[in-house]
Structures are given as C-alpha cells and as structure tokens.
mmCIF file of C-alpha atoms and ligand atoms in Angstrom:
data_model
loop_
_atom_site.group_PDB
_atom_site.id
_atom_site.type_symbol
_atom_site.label_atom_id
_atom_site.label_comp_id
_atom_site.label_asym_id
_atom_site.label_seq_id
_atom_site.Cartn_x
_atom_site.Cartn_y
_atom_site.Cartn_z
ATOM 1 C CA MET I 688 57.900 110.141 52.475
ATOM 2 C CA ALA I 689 61.456 109.044 52.985
ATOM 3 C CA THR I 690 63.584 109.568 56.053
ATOM 4 C CA LEU I 691 67.214 110.264 55.152
ATOM 5 C CA LEU I 692 70.056 109.640 57.596
ATOM 6 C CA LEU I 693 73.698 110.630 57.264
ATOM 7 C CA SER I 694 76.736 111.261 59.461
ATOM 8 C CA ASP I 695 80.477 111.872 59.503
ATOM 9 C CA LEU I 696 80.578 114.325 56.608
ATOM 10 C CA HIS I 697 83.566 116.037 58.256
ATOM 11 C CA LEU I 698 82.975 119.139 56.146
ATOM 12 C CA THR I 699 85.969 121.414 55.815
ATOM 13 C CA ALA I 700 87.174 123.933 53.240
ATOM 14 C CA SER I 701 89.998 121.590 52.221
ATOM 15 C CA ARG I 702 87.517 118.942 50.981
ATOM 16 C CA PRO I 703 85.422 120.888 48.447
ATOM 17 C CA HIS I 704 84.123 117.680 46.854
ATOM 18 C CA ALA I 705 82.277 116.719 50.058
ATOM 19 C CA VAL I 706 80.859 120.249 50.324
ATOM 20 C CA ALA I 707 79.591 120.058 46.725
ATOM 21 C CA GLN I 708 78.023 116.651 47.414
ATOM 22 C CA PHE I 709 76.340 117.974 50.564
ATOM 23 C CA GLU I 710 74.936 120.907 48.606
ATOM 24 C CA ALA I 711 73.655 118.501 45.934
ATOM 25 C CA PHE I 712 72.111 116.374 48.693
ATOM 26 C CA LEU I 713 70.373 119.363 50.319
ATOM 27 C CA THR I 714 69.040 120.785 47.064
ATOM 28 C CA GLY I 715 68.171 117.322 45.670
ATOM 29 C CA PRO I 716 66.989 114.277 47.668
ATOM 30 C CA ALA I 717 66.605 116.170 50.974
ATOM 31 C CA ARG I 718 64.025 118.560 49.464
ATOM 32 C CA SER I 719 61.518 115.792 48.784
ATOM 33 C CA ALA I 720 62.211 113.812 51.983
ATOM 34 C CA GLY I 721 59.962 113.778 55.039
ATOM 35 C CA HIS I 722 62.809 114.104 57.544
ATOM 36 C CA VAL I 723 66.576 114.434 57.482
ATOM 37 C CA TYR I 724 68.759 113.229 60.364
ATOM 38 C CA ILE I 725 72.414 114.276 60.555
ATOM 39 C CA LEU I 726 73.937 112.018 63.210
ATOM 40 C CA GLY I 727 77.038 113.961 64.152
ATOM 41 C CA ASP I 728 80.367 115.110 62.756
ATOM 42 C CA LEU I 729 78.776 117.288 60.109
ATOM 43 C CA PHE I 730 81.869 119.482 60.467
ATOM 44 C CA GLU I 731 85.515 118.442 60.640
ATOM 45 C CA TYR I 732 85.379 120.518 63.803
ATOM 46 C CA TRP I 733 83.193 123.212 65.331
ATOM 47 C CA ALA I 734 85.113 125.624 67.543
ATOM 48 C CA GLY I 735 82.040 127.318 69.032
ATOM 49 C CA ASP I 736 79.045 129.379 67.967
ATOM 50 C CA ASP I 737 81.217 132.517 68.012
ATOM 51 C CA ASP I 738 82.758 131.066 64.813
ATOM 52 C CA LEU I 739 79.482 131.494 62.870
ATOM 53 C CA GLY I 740 81.063 134.342 60.907
ATOM 54 C CA ASP I 741 83.807 132.151 59.456
ATOM 55 C CA PRO I 742 83.193 132.252 55.664
ATOM 56 C CA PHE I 743 83.201 128.459 55.356
ATOM 57 C CA ASN I 744 80.783 128.022 58.262
ATOM 58 C CA GLU I 745 78.599 130.799 56.823
ATOM 59 C CA ARG I 746 78.369 128.938 53.536
ATOM 60 C CA ILE I 747 77.339 125.633 55.141
ATOM 61 C CA ILE I 748 74.828 127.408 57.392
ATOM 62 C CA ALA I 749 73.268 129.199 54.423
ATOM 63 C CA MET I 750 72.881 125.822 52.669
ATOM 64 C CA LEU I 751 71.234 124.317 55.767
ATOM 65 C CA ALA I 752 68.952 127.333 56.237
ATOM 66 C CA ALA I 753 67.756 127.148 52.616
ATOM 67 C CA ALA I 754 67.017 123.417 52.926
ATOM 68 C CA SER I 755 65.389 123.792 56.364
ATOM 69 C CA ALA I 756 62.625 125.816 54.735
ATOM 70 C CA HIS I 757 61.592 122.659 52.831
ATOM 71 C CA VAL I 758 62.331 119.750 55.171
ATOM 72 C CA PRO I 759 62.898 119.347 58.913
ATOM 73 C CA ILE I 760 66.629 118.792 59.442
ATOM 74 C CA ASN I 761 67.482 117.134 62.745
ATOM 75 C CA PHE I 762 71.042 117.482 63.967
ATOM 76 C CA MET I 763 72.815 115.401 66.599
ATOM 77 C CA ARG I 764 76.244 116.519 67.751
ATOM 78 C CA GLY I 765 79.210 114.230 67.168
ATOM 79 C CA ASN I 766 82.630 114.233 68.795
ATOM 80 C CA ARG I 767 83.864 116.825 66.248
ATOM 81 C CA ASP I 768 81.025 119.308 66.597
ATOM 82 C CA PHE I 769 79.788 118.899 70.176
ATOM 83 C CA LEU I 770 80.393 122.603 70.813
ATOM 84 C CA ALA I 771 77.578 123.487 68.390
ATOM 85 C CA ALA I 772 74.782 125.132 70.388
ATOM 86 C CA ASP I 773 71.785 127.482 70.120
ATOM 87 C CA GLY I 774 73.583 129.991 67.902
ATOM 88 C CA PHE I 775 74.203 127.280 65.329
ATOM 89 C CA THR I 776 70.630 125.952 65.395
ATOM 90 C CA ARG I 777 69.129 129.459 65.165
ATOM 91 C CA ALA I 778 71.299 130.419 62.201
ATOM 92 C CA SER I 779 70.857 127.147 60.323
ATOM 93 C CA GLY I 780 67.227 126.335 61.111
ATOM 94 C CA VAL I 781 68.133 122.786 62.151
ATOM 95 C CA ARG I 782 66.594 121.126 65.188
ATOM 96 C CA MET I 783 69.055 119.845 67.784
ATOM 97 C CA ILE I 784 68.351 116.330 69.034
ATOM 98 C CA ASP I 785 69.971 114.490 71.949
ATOM 99 C CA ASP I 786 72.324 111.541 71.647
ATOM 100 C CA PRO I 787 70.704 109.018 71.847
ATOM 101 C CA HIS I 788 67.355 109.890 70.287
ATOM 102 C CA SER I 789 64.610 107.423 69.389
ATOM 103 C CA ILE I 790 62.171 107.642 66.470
ATOM 104 C CA GLU I 791 59.577 105.419 64.782
ATOM 105 C CA LEU I 792 60.830 104.050 61.489
ATOM 106 C CA GLY I 793 58.565 101.635 59.626
ATOM 107 C CA ASN I 794 56.648 100.881 62.857
ATOM 108 C CA ARG I 795 59.886 99.986 64.635
ATOM 109 C CA ARG I 796 61.319 101.930 67.516
ATOM 110 C CA THR I 797 64.708 103.025 66.251
ATOM 111 C CA LEU I 798 67.583 104.361 68.313
ATOM 112 C CA LEU I 799 69.760 107.015 66.684
ATOM 113 C CA LEU I 800 73.245 107.709 68.056
ATOM 114 C CA HIS I 801 76.452 109.289 66.861
ATOM 115 C CA GLY I 802 78.181 106.069 67.901
ATOM 116 C CA ASP I 803 81.141 107.156 70.022
ATOM 117 C CA THR I 804 79.360 106.252 73.282
ATOM 118 C CA LEU I 805 79.304 102.621 72.090
ATOM 119 C CA CYS I 806 83.106 102.462 71.690
ATOM 120 C CA THR I 807 83.709 101.645 75.347
ATOM 121 C CA ASP I 808 86.872 99.576 74.708
ATOM 122 C CA ASP I 809 88.667 102.824 73.908
ATOM 123 C CA THR I 810 89.015 103.872 77.548
ATOM 124 C CA GLU I 811 91.414 106.700 76.711
ATOM 125 C CA TYR I 812 88.838 108.268 74.383
ATOM 126 C CA GLN I 813 85.997 107.711 76.883
ATOM 127 C CA ARG I 814 88.015 109.547 79.560
ATOM 128 C CA PHE I 815 88.508 112.494 77.207
ATOM 129 C CA ARG I 816 84.844 112.379 76.228
ATOM 130 C CA ALA I 817 83.667 112.506 79.844
ATOM 131 C CA GLU I 818 86.036 115.366 80.635
ATOM 132 C CA SER I 819 85.246 117.407 77.534
ATOM 133 C CA ARG I 820 81.476 117.211 78.053
ATOM 134 C CA SER I 821 81.725 118.707 81.541
ATOM 135 C CA ALA I 822 80.390 122.248 82.045
ATOM 136 C CA ALA I 823 83.789 123.314 83.433
ATOM 137 C CA TRP I 824 85.734 122.072 80.367
ATOM 138 C CA ILE I 825 83.269 123.689 77.949
ATOM 139 C CA MET I 826 83.334 126.984 79.880
ATOM 140 C CA THR I 827 87.144 127.072 79.823
ATOM 141 C CA MET I 828 87.202 126.140 76.151
ATOM 142 C CA LEU I 829 84.629 128.742 75.070
ATOM 143 C CA GLY I 830 86.341 131.321 77.292
ATOM 144 C CA THR I 831 89.552 130.959 75.280
ATOM 145 C CA PRO I 832 89.906 133.487 72.414
ATOM 146 C CA LEU I 833 88.630 131.955 69.161
ATOM 147 C CA GLU I 834 91.944 131.837 67.280
ATOM 148 C CA LYS I 835 93.757 130.292 70.241
ATOM 149 C CA ARG I 836 90.899 127.817 70.671
ATOM 150 C CA LYS I 837 91.117 126.770 67.014
ATOM 151 C CA GLN I 838 94.848 126.154 67.441
ATOM 152 C CA HIS I 839 94.129 124.104 70.557
ATOM 153 C CA ILE I 840 91.533 122.027 68.667
ATOM 154 C CA GLN I 841 94.060 121.400 65.865
ATOM 155 C CA THR I 842 96.529 120.155 68.502
ATOM 156 C CA LEU I 843 93.895 117.855 70.014
ATOM 157 C CA ARG I 844 93.030 116.565 66.539
ATOM 158 C CA ALA I 845 96.690 115.864 65.724
ATOM 159 C CA GLN I 846 97.111 114.032 69.060
ATOM 160 C CA SER I 847 93.994 111.984 68.362
ATOM 161 C CA GLU I 848 95.274 111.031 64.881
ATOM 162 C CA THR I 849 98.628 109.919 66.366
ATOM 163 C CA GLN I 850 96.871 107.885 69.074
ATOM 164 C CA LYS I 851 94.604 106.258 66.489
ATOM 165 C CA ARG I 852 97.628 104.911 64.628
ATOM 166 C CA THR I 853 98.871 103.088 67.716
ATOM 167 C CA LYS I 854 95.489 101.758 68.886
ATOM 168 C CA ALA I 855 94.335 98.285 67.887
ATOM 169 C CA ALA I 856 91.635 98.632 65.216
ATOM 170 C CA ASP I 857 88.972 96.716 67.152
ATOM 171 C CA ILE I 858 89.325 99.061 70.146
ATOM 172 C CA MET I 859 87.887 101.831 67.977
ATOM 173 C CA ASP I 860 84.836 99.775 66.961
ATOM 174 C CA VAL I 861 81.696 99.433 69.061
ATOM 175 C CA ASN I 862 81.642 97.134 72.081
ATOM 176 C CA ALA I 863 78.956 94.427 71.706
ATOM 177 C CA THR I 864 77.875 94.695 75.351
ATOM 178 C CA ALA I 865 77.507 98.487 75.033
ATOM 179 C CA VAL I 866 75.313 97.927 71.960
ATOM 180 C CA GLU I 867 73.148 95.357 73.759
ATOM 181 C CA ASP I 868 72.861 97.652 76.809
ATOM 182 C CA ALA I 869 71.670 100.478 74.535
ATOM 183 C CA PHE I 870 69.040 98.191 72.986
ATOM 184 C CA ARG I 871 67.863 97.095 76.466
ATOM 185 C CA ALA I 872 67.808 100.569 77.996
ATOM 186 C CA SER I 873 65.905 102.095 75.070
ATOM 187 C CA GLY I 874 63.537 99.221 74.280
ATOM 188 C CA CYS I 875 64.386 99.813 70.609
ATOM 189 C CA ASP I 876 65.046 96.862 68.311
ATOM 190 C CA GLN I 877 66.707 98.856 65.574
ATOM 191 C CA MET I 878 69.731 101.166 65.808
ATOM 192 C CA ILE I 879 71.441 103.551 63.395
ATOM 193 C CA HIS I 880 74.760 105.264 64.086
ATOM 194 C CA GLY I 881 77.970 106.474 62.473
ATOM 195 C CA HIS I 882 81.338 107.468 63.935
ATOM 196 C CA THR I 883 83.263 104.210 63.387
ATOM 197 C CA HIS I 884 83.542 104.702 59.608
ATOM 198 C CA ARG I 885 82.705 101.002 59.199
ATOM 199 C CA PRO I 886 79.461 100.994 57.232
ATOM 200 C CA GLY I 887 77.525 97.812 57.708
ATOM 201 C CA PHE I 888 74.537 95.859 58.937
ATOM 202 C CA HIS I 889 74.685 93.743 62.104
ATOM 203 C CA VAL I 890 72.198 91.569 63.987
ATOM 204 C CA HIS I 891 72.462 91.405 67.789
ATOM 205 C CA GLU I 892 70.763 88.895 70.055
ATOM 206 C CA VAL I 893 69.420 90.820 73.029
ATOM 207 C CA GLY I 894 67.641 88.442 75.419
ATOM 208 C CA ASP I 895 65.029 86.818 73.197
ATOM 209 C CA ARG I 896 65.002 89.665 70.668
ATOM 210 C CA LEU I 897 66.890 89.952 67.402
ATOM 211 C CA CYS I 898 67.954 93.579 67.029
ATOM 212 C CA GLU I 899 69.355 95.232 63.924
ATOM 213 C CA ARG I 900 72.169 97.797 63.780
ATOM 214 C CA ARG I 901 73.009 99.864 60.737
ATOM 215 C CA VAL I 902 76.265 101.826 60.544
ATOM 216 C CA LEU I 903 76.471 104.892 58.299
ATOM 217 C CA ASP I 904 79.463 105.533 56.086
ATOM 218 C CA ALA I 905 81.828 108.504 56.406
ATOM 219 C CA TRP I 906 82.185 111.027 53.587
ATOM 220 C CA TYR I 907 85.986 111.072 53.235
ATOM 221 C CA GLU I 908 86.008 109.432 49.788
ATOM 222 C CA GLN I 909 82.374 109.709 48.777
ATOM 223 C CA GLY I 910 79.130 111.206 50.084
ATOM 224 C CA SER I 911 76.375 108.784 51.028
ATOM 225 C CA TYR I 912 73.178 108.482 53.044
ATOM 226 C CA LEU I 913 70.724 105.869 54.256
ATOM 227 C CA ALA I 914 67.131 106.232 53.065
ATOM 228 C CA HIS I 915 64.094 104.614 54.655
ATOM 229 C CA ASP I 916 60.623 104.510 53.106
ATOM 230 C CA GLU I 917 57.671 102.071 52.712
ATOM 231 C CA SER I 918 59.910 99.633 50.861
ATOM 232 C CA GLY I 919 62.565 99.549 53.597
ATOM 233 C CA PHE I 920 66.169 100.693 53.786
ATOM 234 C CA ARG I 921 68.380 101.731 50.894
ATOM 235 C CA SER I 922 71.994 102.941 50.956
ATOM 236 C CA VAL I 923 72.584 105.708 48.448
ATOM 237 C CA THR I 924 75.979 106.851 47.188
ATOM 238 C CA LEU I 925 76.067 110.413 45.871
ATOM 239 C CA ALA I 926 77.440 110.994 42.401
HETATM 240 MN MN1 LIG G 2366 82.709 110.795 65.278
#
C-alpha cells in the first residue's frame, strides 16, 4: 500500500480551491493508502486549540476525522500551525508526530521534517523560532484572548512577509551543512521535507554515503503530494 506525503497546504477560507483539492485528496487517494503524512503547515495559521469552533477549522477537522476512519493520518506541526495540540488531534483523529520523525520507506530509513529547522542561514527566523517554541512564549500566547491573538498572528505574518521580500532568496533555502548534520544524527539516508516551497530532488554526500532529499511542493497554485509504493516515488498533481 502506498504512503502519501504532503505539506504546506496553507489552508484558509480565502483559498477555496486548495480546500476542495484537499477534500478530493482525503476522499480519493488517501482512502486507499496505507499511511498519510502531513509534514506541517496544513493551515495558513492555527491560533490555538480554543479555535476549534471556528467554522472553517470545523470543516477541515470534519474532513480529517472522516478520512482518519479509513487511513492513519500522521501530522507534524509546521511553523504556521505549531500551536496545534491535543485538542486538535482528538477532534481530527490524526496522530501527532515529532519533527523530525523517522520511518521505513522501501527498506530505507527515511527522515521526515517540516524543513524550517534546516534553514539555518536565516538567523532572524531561527531566533524567532527558538523564542516561539519556549513554554513561556506559548503560555503567554495562549493566555491572550483568541480574537486579540488572531490579530497578533496576522501582524506577525505581515512582518514575516515584509522581511521575506528583503531577504536574499538563498537564505530561505536549506543549509547544506544542516542537511548533512540531520542525515548523520539520524542515520537515515533519505529525507523528505517541505517548507521552502522549492520542490525538488537532491543528492548529498555525507561521509561515504550518498543520501537523497526530496522537497514537497506548496499548495498555493496547485495541490500535490508525493506517493511511495513498491515501484518507488511518484509526484502527483491534483486536478
Ligand atoms: Mn513552513
């Protein structure tokens, strides 16, 4: 049975096409798959599990819950939805996995990541990442009333978009040494991640090993996923 991997859907009410494609994915190819892995940034943003009642979130969660009855859906948090927690997994039926997480794929140990931890050249982002994953930051954030928190997230998003325009493009890609370190630390010789929105296939020389890295595409223009079965890997674009 196939393993299906996807990331960076950035689902939001203002992009109904992506939502429709995700629904088609969950009711179509996902149903007959062995495993589904969502490697972060499923949502444009997740303000906290106290936002489960938002009608848009409710709709996505109902879709996930229906699909979860047929196929195990594994969910890794990205930089947009790292506030998703137990309330989200309980409501949706998905299984939360850590970043990174390793699996066997075609007899090869495969490291799954969202991808942002590999972008170490972007020191400004890494500082924010470290700060925003601290218990203190999360407690303050979740302690802020939901509407105010959503406004704050929108401000952070707008700041991030402005910063992105002034950053050199290669700063926002993965750092080769960070990739090699991840291969060494995990013992994996295959890696799959998203986040950079630069779909591709790369070979890295790590000591005397040749390691392969596959980058998933984002869903801004078009939905897509990576499938793996007995015959290998296949990139699939959703209609
Ligand atoms: Mn991301």
